[in-house]
Tab-separated table of C-alpha atoms in Angstrom:
chain	number	residue	atom	x	y	z
O	23	ASP	CA	-27.810	-91.160	131.445
O	24	ALA	CA	-30.730	-89.102	130.226
O	25	GLU	CA	-34.393	-89.127	129.297
O	26	ILE	CA	-35.661	-86.885	126.522
O	27	VAL	CA	-39.214	-85.904	125.593
O	28	CYS	CA	-39.505	-84.370	122.121
O	29	GLY	CA	-42.124	-82.011	120.748
O	30	ASP	CA	-43.769	-84.756	118.707
O	31	GLY	CA	-44.246	-86.871	121.856
O	32	THR	CA	-41.338	-89.196	121.166
O	33	TRP	CA	-39.580	-90.296	124.344
O	34	PHE	CA	-35.970	-91.514	124.494
O	35	ALA	CA	-33.860	-93.036	127.255
O	36	GLY	CA	-30.144	-93.250	126.726
O	37	ARG	CA	-26.931	-91.296	127.035
O	38	ILE	CA	-25.796	-87.792	126.223
O	39	PHE	CA	-22.166	-86.888	125.566
O	40	LEU	CA	-20.961	-83.822	127.488
O	41	PRO	CA	-17.685	-82.106	126.595
O	42	ALA	CA	-14.885	-82.958	129.038
O	43	ALA	CA	-14.036	-79.284	129.623
O	44	SER	CA	-16.041	-76.136	130.186
O	45	SER	CA	-14.921	-72.665	129.144
O	46	HIS	CA	-16.650	-71.198	132.243
O	47	HIS	CA	-15.190	-73.333	135.065
O	48	SER	CA	-12.872	-76.249	135.741
O	49	GLY	CA	-14.179	-79.723	134.994
O	50	ALA	CA	-16.725	-81.097	132.580
O	51	MET	CA	-19.433	-78.983	131.021
O	52	ARG	CA	-22.737	-79.131	132.922
O	53	PRO	CA	-25.878	-80.278	131.089
O	54	ASP	CA	-27.491	-76.816	131.373
O	55	GLU	CA	-24.423	-75.105	129.866
O	56	TRP	CA	-24.384	-77.629	127.060
O	57	MET	CA	-28.086	-77.348	126.193
O	58	ASN	CA	-28.001	-73.540	126.419
O	59	ASP	CA	-25.016	-73.142	124.088
O	60	ALA	CA	-25.486	-72.062	120.476
O	61	THR	CA	-25.046	-75.440	118.755
O	62	PRO	CA	-28.416	-76.594	117.371
O	63	PHE	CA	-27.778	-80.369	117.166
O	64	PHE	CA	-26.348	-82.998	119.494
O	65	PRO	CA	-25.621	-86.733	119.467
O	66	PHE	CA	-27.724	-89.028	121.654
O	67	LEU	CA	-27.199	-92.762	122.160
O	68	PRO	CA	-30.558	-94.465	122.766
O	69	ALA	CA	-30.563	-97.323	125.274
O	70	ASN	CA	-30.112	-100.736	123.636
O	71	SER	CA	-28.618	-99.167	120.516
O	72	SER	CA	-25.074	-99.111	119.226
O	73	ALA	CA	-25.595	-96.163	116.899
O	74	PRO	CA	-26.233	-92.602	118.079
O	75	VAL	CA	-28.923	-90.384	116.601
O	76	ILE	CA	-28.573	-86.671	116.075
O	77	LEU	CA	-31.290	-84.602	117.750
O	78	ASN	CA	-32.310	-80.996	117.217
O	79	LYS	CA	-32.315	-79.001	120.481
O	80	THR	CA	-35.324	-76.976	119.353
O	81	GLU	CA	-37.398	-80.197	119.330
O	82	VAL	CA	-36.416	-81.165	122.890
O	83	VAL	CA	-39.198	-80.328	125.342
O	84	VAL	CA	-37.570	-81.818	128.466
O	85	LEU	CA	-34.141	-83.355	129.011
O	86	SER	CA	-33.815	-85.075	132.412
O	87	VAL	CA	-30.481	-86.166	133.846
O	88	VAL	CA	-29.281	-87.521	137.176
O	89	VAL	CA	-27.001	-85.121	139.048
O	90	GLU	CA	-24.726	-85.854	141.957
O	91	GLY	CA	-25.458	-84.240	145.311
O	92	SER	CA	-28.259	-82.042	146.548
O	93	LEU	CA	-28.365	-78.268	146.383
O	94	GLU	CA	-27.383	-78.131	150.070
O	95	GLU	CA	-24.399	-80.455	149.489
O	96	GLU	CA	-23.291	-78.272	146.595
O	97	GLY	CA	-23.363	-75.208	148.851
O	98	VAL	CA	-25.946	-73.406	146.725
O	99	GLU	CA	-26.959	-70.277	148.599
O	100	SER	CA	-28.912	-68.536	145.846
O	101	PRO	CA	-32.625	-68.044	146.433
O	102	HIS	CA	-34.773	-70.858	145.121
O	103	ARG	CA	-38.467	-71.273	144.461
O	104	ARG	CA	-40.632	-74.372	144.211
O	105	VAL	CA	-42.304	-74.448	140.788
O	106	GLN	CA	-44.532	-76.607	138.641
O	107	VAL	CA	-43.718	-76.220	134.955
O	108	GLU	CA	-46.291	-77.363	132.412
O	109	CYS	CA	-45.570	-78.116	128.767
O	110	LYS	CA	-49.005	-79.200	127.545
O	111	GLU	CA	-49.490	-82.596	129.226
O	112	ARG	CA	-45.890	-82.902	130.480
O	113	ILE	CA	-45.460	-81.528	134.040
O	114	VAL	CA	-42.130	-81.024	135.815
O	115	SER	CA	-42.000	-80.033	139.497
O	116	GLY	CA	-39.032	-79.045	141.622
O	117	LEU	CA	-36.788	-76.179	142.636
O	118	LEU	CA	-35.734	-73.288	140.453
O	119	VAL	CA	-32.420	-71.811	141.651
O	120	ILE	CA	-32.541	-68.085	140.966
O	121	ASP	CA	-28.948	-66.882	140.674
O	122	MET	CA	-29.909	-63.363	139.685
O	123	PRO	CA	-28.969	-59.929	141.051
O	124	GLU	CA	-30.914	-58.596	144.018
O	125	GLY	CA	-34.131	-56.976	142.889
O	126	HIS	CA	-34.417	-59.453	139.977
O	127	GLN	CA	-35.080	-62.645	141.899
O	128	ARG	CA	-38.641	-63.387	140.875
O	129	VAL	CA	-39.495	-66.499	138.897
O	130	LEU	CA	-40.665	-64.199	136.099
O	131	ASP	CA	-37.229	-62.513	135.987
O	132	TYR	CA	-35.526	-65.896	135.686
O	133	LEU	CA	-37.926	-67.106	132.989
O	134	ASN	CA	-37.203	-64.000	130.922
O	135	ARG	CA	-33.462	-64.676	130.760
O	136	PRO	CA	-32.300	-65.343	127.187
O	137	ASP	CA	-31.216	-68.974	127.824
O	138	PRO	CA	-33.450	-71.344	125.827
O	139	PHE	CA	-33.658	-73.945	128.635
O	140	LEU	CA	-34.937	-73.600	132.198
O	141	VAL	CA	-33.341	-75.803	134.885
O	142	VAL	CA	-35.635	-77.392	137.492
O	143	ARG	CA	-34.056	-79.545	140.239
O	144	ASP	CA	-36.037	-82.426	141.722
O	145	GLY	CA	-33.893	-84.329	144.224
O	146	ASP	CA	-31.120	-86.034	142.260
O	147	ARG	CA	-32.646	-85.131	138.878
O	148	GLU	CA	-32.203	-82.015	136.817
O	149	HIS	CA	-34.886	-81.247	134.240
O	150	LEU	CA	-33.942	-78.904	131.419
O	151	VAL	CA	-37.167	-77.526	129.992
O	152	ARG	CA	-37.319	-75.704	126.659
O	153	LYS	CA	-38.833	-72.294	127.495
O	154	GLN	CA	-40.617	-71.984	124.141
O	155	ARG	CA	-42.592	-75.142	124.991
O	156	ILE	CA	-43.731	-73.950	128.434
O	157	THR	CA	-47.466	-73.290	128.621
O	158	ARG	CA	-47.672	-72.383	132.310
O	159	VAL	CA	-45.498	-72.025	135.442
O	160	ILE	CA	-47.136	-72.266	138.857
O	161	GLU	CA	-45.550	-71.363	142.175
O	162	PRO	CA	-47.375	-73.547	144.722
O	163	ARG	CA	-48.122	-71.816	148.009
O	164	GLU	CA	-46.128	-73.144	150.950
O	165	ALA	CA	-48.440	-74.570	153.638
């Protein structure tokens, strides 16, 4: 299940279709791998519809999906930072897992990676945010 916000403000709820196998690990392809691959279009089945539509990845501002388990349950030990990502009026908040080499673990370093989508975790949701649509990223100060 997924929610998609497009650049023209259109919002969709429905289902995405992930490949059953990944070339990088065993099991199904993860949503971030899928959105960051080179294919420009993907099928999406809107809720209450029997026919899929084909969407252009460059028009996707945010794709939100439910993920199983928390970062702690997954054994993620990479540094992470709390961020607020703004795409005009759309705001996504959560954790940015920075799996980068030592000395390159700033949010800025991660944002400058070539992948077109940024992954922000918020509890059981993963938000994939198109970097070209980001207007501002804020790192809230921990109290």
